Amino acid sequence: HLTNVRSSRGDMEIRLTPPRMMSLDEAVEYLADDELLEVTPESYRIRKRILATEERGKQTKKIKEQLEEA
């Protein structure tokens, strides 16, 4: 049975850290092995090479298996 009453979230507060402002060199140094740096005239964006979480997991598992064989 559904009602139109919503729970109160007054006691929950989410605080986000502000984004870091980096130079191009700092952004390149900050990258992990599985990330890419998208460069546009107005900004730099760091994102994962493989966007789908499931595909990233498969790729990670595949790399670990290759390292164990070597």
mmCIF file of N, CA and C in Angstrom:
data_model
loop_
_atom_site.group_PDB
_atom_site.id
_atom_site.type_symbol
_atom_site.label_atom_id
_atom_site.label_comp_id
_atom_site.label_asym_id
_atom_site.label_seq_id
_atom_site.Cartn_x
_atom_site.Cartn_y
_atom_site.Cartn_z
ATOM 1 N N HIS A 1 0.846 -1.172 0.000
ATOM 2 C CA HIS A 1 0.000 0.000 0.000
ATOM 3 C C HIS A 1 0.891 1.235 0.000
ATOM 4 N N LEU A 2 0.789 2.075 -1.025
ATOM 5 C CA LEU A 2 1.600 3.273 -1.140
ATOM 6 C C LEU A 2 0.850 4.482 -0.615
ATOM 7 N N THR A 3 1.594 5.368 0.004
ATOM 8 C CA THR A 3 0.993 6.607 0.488
ATOM 9 C C THR A 3 1.728 7.784 -0.124
ATOM 10 N N ASN A 4 1.202 8.935 0.084
ATOM 11 C CA ASN A 4 1.798 10.146 -0.445
ATOM 12 C C ASN A 4 2.674 10.831 0.605
ATOM 13 N N VAL A 5 3.068 10.126 1.627
ATOM 14 C CA VAL A 5 3.874 10.688 2.700
ATOM 15 C C VAL A 5 5.340 10.412 2.396
ATOM 16 N N ARG A 6 6.144 11.437 2.442
ATOM 17 C CA ARG A 6 7.571 11.279 2.169
ATOM 18 C C ARG A 6 8.350 11.367 3.473
ATOM 19 N N SER A 7 9.462 10.673 3.507
ATOM 20 C CA SER A 7 10.278 10.708 4.717
ATOM 21 C C SER A 7 11.032 12.030 4.794
ATOM 22 N N SER A 8 11.308 12.446 5.988
ATOM 23 C CA SER A 8 12.020 13.692 6.209
ATOM 24 C C SER A 8 13.514 13.463 6.066
ATOM 25 N N ARG A 9 14.163 14.311 5.329
ATOM 26 C CA ARG A 9 15.613 14.207 5.167
ATOM 27 C C ARG A 9 16.308 15.403 5.812
ATOM 28 N N GLY A 10 15.665 16.026 6.731
ATOM 29 C CA GLY A 10 16.235 17.191 7.377
ATOM 30 C C GLY A 10 17.513 16.890 8.134
ATOM 31 N N ASP A 11 17.649 15.667 8.660
ATOM 32 C CA ASP A 11 18.837 15.329 9.431
ATOM 33 C C ASP A 11 19.994 14.881 8.538
ATOM 34 N N MET A 12 19.716 14.601 7.266
ATOM 35 C CA MET A 12 20.772 14.176 6.349
ATOM 36 C C MET A 12 21.272 15.379 5.565
ATOM 37 N N GLU A 13 22.582 15.551 5.553
ATOM 38 C CA GLU A 13 23.156 16.651 4.794
ATOM 39 C C GLU A 13 24.340 16.117 4.010
ATOM 40 N N ILE A 14 24.331 16.316 2.724
ATOM 41 C CA ILE A 14 25.411 15.842 1.870
ATOM 42 C C ILE A 14 26.308 17.021 1.532
ATOM 43 N N ARG A 15 27.584 16.854 1.805
ATOM 44 C CA ARG A 15 28.544 17.904 1.488
ATOM 45 C C ARG A 15 29.496 17.390 0.424
ATOM 46 N N LEU A 16 29.587 18.108 -0.665
ATOM 47 C CA LEU A 16 30.486 17.744 -1.746
ATOM 48 C C LEU A 16 31.713 18.637 -1.710
ATOM 49 N N THR A 17 32.851 18.046 -2.016
ATOM 50 C CA THR A 17 34.060 18.854 -2.102
ATOM 51 C C THR A 17 34.057 19.567 -3.449
ATOM 52 N N PRO A 18 34.496 20.805 -3.468
ATOM 53 C CA PRO A 18 34.507 21.535 -4.740
ATOM 54 C C PRO A 18 35.512 20.916 -5.712
ATOM 55 N N PRO A 19 35.289 21.051 -7.013
ATOM 56 C CA PRO A 19 36.230 20.472 -7.978
ATOM 57 C C PRO A 19 37.585 21.161 -7.902
ATOM 58 N N ARG A 20 38.625 20.390 -8.178
ATOM 59 C CA ARG A 20 39.974 20.954 -8.179
ATOM 60 C C ARG A 20 40.217 21.697 -9.486
ATOM 61 N N MET A 21 40.799 22.853 -9.392
ATOM 62 C CA MET A 21 41.194 23.587 -10.585
ATOM 63 C C MET A 21 42.654 23.225 -10.846
ATOM 64 N N MET A 22 42.924 22.561 -11.976
ATOM 65 C CA MET A 22 44.267 22.083 -12.283
ATOM 66 C C MET A 22 44.737 22.633 -13.617
ATOM 67 N N SER A 23 46.052 22.760 -13.727
ATOM 68 C CA SER A 23 46.629 23.074 -15.029
ATOM 69 C C SER A 23 46.657 21.789 -15.847
ATOM 70 N N LEU A 24 46.986 21.889 -17.113
ATOM 71 C CA LEU A 24 47.046 20.709 -17.971
ATOM 72 C C LEU A 24 48.083 19.719 -17.447
ATOM 73 N N ASP A 25 49.241 20.199 -17.037
ATOM 74 C CA ASP A 25 50.292 19.323 -16.510
ATOM 75 C C ASP A 25 49.844 18.614 -15.235
ATOM 76 N N GLU A 26 49.183 19.335 -14.342
ATOM 77 C CA GLU A 26 48.694 18.723 -13.102
ATOM 78 C C GLU A 26 47.649 17.655 -13.391
ATOM 79 N N ALA A 27 46.773 17.919 -14.351
ATOM 80 C CA ALA A 27 45.732 16.952 -14.701
ATOM 81 C C ALA A 27 46.342 15.684 -15.282
ATOM 82 N N VAL A 28 47.364 15.818 -16.121
ATOM 83 C CA VAL A 28 48.030 14.648 -16.705
ATOM 84 C C VAL A 28 48.709 13.834 -15.611
ATOM 85 N N GLU A 29 49.353 14.488 -14.658
ATOM 86 C CA GLU A 29 50.014 13.782 -13.556
ATOM 87 C C GLU A 29 49.003 13.099 -12.636
ATOM 88 N N TYR A 30 47.816 13.634 -12.528
ATOM 89 C CA TYR A 30 46.773 13.125 -11.633
ATOM 90 C C TYR A 30 46.086 11.879 -12.184
ATOM 91 N N LEU A 31 46.180 11.632 -13.487
ATOM 92 C CA LEU A 31 45.485 10.521 -14.139
ATOM 93 C C LEU A 31 45.936 9.165 -13.617
ATOM 94 N N ALA A 32 44.985 8.252 -13.501
ATOM 95 C CA ALA A 32 45.292 6.851 -13.208
ATOM 96 C C ALA A 32 45.442 6.120 -14.545
ATOM 97 N N ASP A 33 45.906 4.875 -14.500
ATOM 98 C CA ASP A 33 46.133 4.104 -15.723
ATOM 99 C C ASP A 33 44.858 3.856 -16.517
ATOM 100 N N ASP A 34 43.726 3.810 -15.847
ATOM 101 C CA ASP A 34 42.470 3.497 -16.534
ATOM 102 C C ASP A 34 41.640 4.744 -16.854
ATOM 103 N N GLU A 35 42.283 5.909 -16.898
ATOM 104 C CA GLU A 35 41.559 7.154 -17.133
ATOM 105 C C GLU A 35 42.090 7.890 -18.361
ATOM 106 N N LEU A 36 41.249 8.743 -18.909
ATOM 107 C CA LEU A 36 41.599 9.608 -20.029
ATOM 108 C C LEU A 36 41.384 11.058 -19.621
ATOM 109 N N LEU A 37 42.067 11.958 -20.307
ATOM 110 C CA LEU A 37 41.876 13.387 -20.078
ATOM 111 C C LEU A 37 41.244 13.983 -21.328
ATOM 112 N N GLU A 38 40.035 14.497 -21.188
ATOM 113 C CA GLU A 38 39.358 15.176 -22.293
ATOM 114 C C GLU A 38 39.700 16.657 -22.195
ATOM 115 N N VAL A 39 40.225 17.214 -23.269
ATOM 116 C CA VAL A 39 40.632 18.615 -23.274
ATOM 117 C C VAL A 39 39.742 19.380 -24.242
ATOM 118 N N THR A 40 39.092 20.416 -23.731
ATOM 119 C CA THR A 40 38.284 21.311 -24.558
ATOM 120 C C THR A 40 38.829 22.722 -24.362
ATOM 121 N N PRO A 41 38.442 23.662 -25.197
ATOM 122 C CA PRO A 41 38.941 25.032 -25.011
ATOM 123 C C PRO A 41 38.600 25.625 -23.646
ATOM 124 N N GLU A 42 37.519 25.140 -23.022
ATOM 125 C CA GLU A 42 37.085 25.733 -21.761
ATOM 126 C C GLU A 42 37.423 24.913 -20.528
ATOM 127 N N SER A 43 37.708 23.608 -20.685
ATOM 128 C CA SER A 43 37.916 22.794 -19.484
ATOM 129 C C SER A 43 38.700 21.528 -19.777
ATOM 130 N N TYR A 44 39.105 20.867 -18.691
ATOM 131 C CA TYR A 44 39.715 19.541 -18.735
ATOM 132 C C TYR A 44 38.786 18.614 -17.973
ATOM 133 N N ARG A 45 38.556 17.416 -18.512
ATOM 134 C CA ARG A 45 37.702 16.440 -17.828
ATOM 135 C C ARG A 45 38.437 15.120 -17.727
ATOM 136 N N ILE A 46 38.463 14.563 -16.540
ATOM 137 C CA ILE A 46 39.058 13.248 -16.332
ATOM 138 C C ILE A 46 37.921 12.241 -16.308
ATOM 139 N N ARG A 47 38.044 11.188 -17.120
ATOM 140 C CA ARG A 47 37.011 10.154 -17.151
ATOM 141 C C ARG A 47 37.668 8.796 -17.330
ATOM 142 N N LYS A 48 36.904 7.754 -17.072
ATOM 143 C CA LYS A 48 37.391 6.388 -17.235
ATOM 144 C C LYS A 48 37.511 6.055 -18.722
ATOM 145 N N ARG A 49 38.517 5.228 -19.084
ATOM 146 C CA ARG A 49 38.658 4.784 -20.478
ATOM 147 C C ARG A 49 37.432 3.999 -20.906
ATOM 148 N N ILE A 50 37.015 3.054 -20.069
ATOM 149 C CA ILE A 50 35.837 2.240 -20.340
ATOM 150 C C ILE A 50 34.734 2.743 -19.416
ATOM 151 N N LEU A 51 33.688 3.311 -19.989
ATOM 152 C CA LEU A 51 32.660 3.961 -19.182
ATOM 153 C C LEU A 51 31.728 2.983 -18.480
ATOM 154 N N ALA A 52 31.405 1.865 -19.108
ATOM 155 C CA ALA A 52 30.475 0.901 -18.517
ATOM 156 C C ALA A 52 31.147 0.166 -17.357
ATOM 157 N N THR A 53 30.535 0.202 -16.188
ATOM 158 C CA THR A 53 31.095 -0.424 -14.993
ATOM 159 C C THR A 53 31.330 -1.908 -15.197
ATOM 160 N N GLU A 54 30.377 -2.576 -15.812
ATOM 161 C CA GLU A 54 30.500 -4.019 -16.038
ATOM 162 C C GLU A 54 31.689 -4.332 -16.949
ATOM 163 N N GLU A 55 31.853 -3.558 -17.993
ATOM 164 C CA GLU A 55 32.970 -3.769 -18.920
ATOM 165 C C GLU A 55 34.306 -3.483 -18.242
ATOM 166 N N ARG A 56 34.350 -2.472 -17.368
ATOM 167 C CA ARG A 56 35.585 -2.173 -16.621
ATOM 168 C C ARG A 56 35.977 -3.344 -15.747
ATOM 169 N N GLY A 57 34.987 -3.964 -15.100
ATOM 170 C CA GLY A 57 35.256 -5.122 -14.253
ATOM 171 C C GLY A 57 35.818 -6.275 -15.053
ATOM 172 N N LYS A 58 35.250 -6.526 -16.224
ATOM 173 C CA LYS A 58 35.747 -7.600 -17.087
ATOM 174 C C LYS A 58 37.183 -7.322 -17.520
ATOM 175 N N GLN A 59 37.463 -6.087 -17.885
ATOM 176 C CA GLN A 59 38.803 -5.709 -18.329
ATOM 177 C C GLN A 59 39.811 -5.860 -17.195
ATOM 178 N N THR A 60 39.444 -5.459 -15.995
ATOM 179 C CA THR A 60 40.329 -5.589 -14.839
ATOM 180 C C THR A 60 40.642 -7.049 -14.567
ATOM 181 N N LYS A 61 39.623 -7.888 -14.611
ATOM 182 C CA LYS A 61 39.816 -9.319 -14.385
ATOM 183 C C LYS A 61 40.736 -9.915 -15.452
ATOM 184 N N LYS A 62 40.546 -9.503 -16.696
ATOM 185 C CA LYS A 62 41.359 -10.009 -17.803
ATOM 186 C C LYS A 62 42.828 -9.621 -17.618
ATOM 187 N N ILE A 63 43.079 -8.402 -17.205
ATOM 188 C CA ILE A 63 44.453 -7.935 -16.988
ATOM 189 C C ILE A 63 45.100 -8.693 -15.838
ATOM 190 N N LYS A 64 44.361 -8.923 -14.759
ATOM 191 C CA LYS A 64 44.904 -9.675 -13.624
ATOM 192 C C LYS A 64 45.278 -11.088 -14.032
ATOM 193 N N GLU A 65 44.435 -11.732 -14.843
ATOM 194 C CA GLU A 65 44.727 -13.088 -15.309
ATOM 195 C C GLU A 65 45.986 -13.107 -16.166
ATOM 196 N N GLN A 66 46.164 -12.101 -17.013
ATOM 197 C CA GLN A 66 47.352 -12.027 -17.852
ATOM 198 C C GLN A 66 48.607 -11.835 -17.012
ATOM 199 N N LEU A 67 48.516 -11.046 -15.954
ATOM 200 C CA LEU A 67 49.668 -10.823 -15.083
ATOM 201 C C LEU A 67 50.038 -12.085 -14.314
ATOM 202 N N GLU A 68 49.040 -12.862 -13.913
ATOM 203 C CA GLU A 68 49.298 -14.099 -13.181
ATOM 204 C C GLU A 68 49.957 -15.143 -14.075
ATOM 205 N N GLU A 69 49.622 -15.157 -15.369
ATOM 206 C CA GLU A 69 50.205 -16.111 -16.301
ATOM 207 C C GLU A 69 51.663 -15.787 -16.592
ATOM 208 N N ALA A 70 52.025 -14.532 -16.551
ATOM 209 C CA ALA A 70 53.391 -14.113 -16.900
ATOM 210 C C ALA A 70 54.389 -14.391 -15.809
#
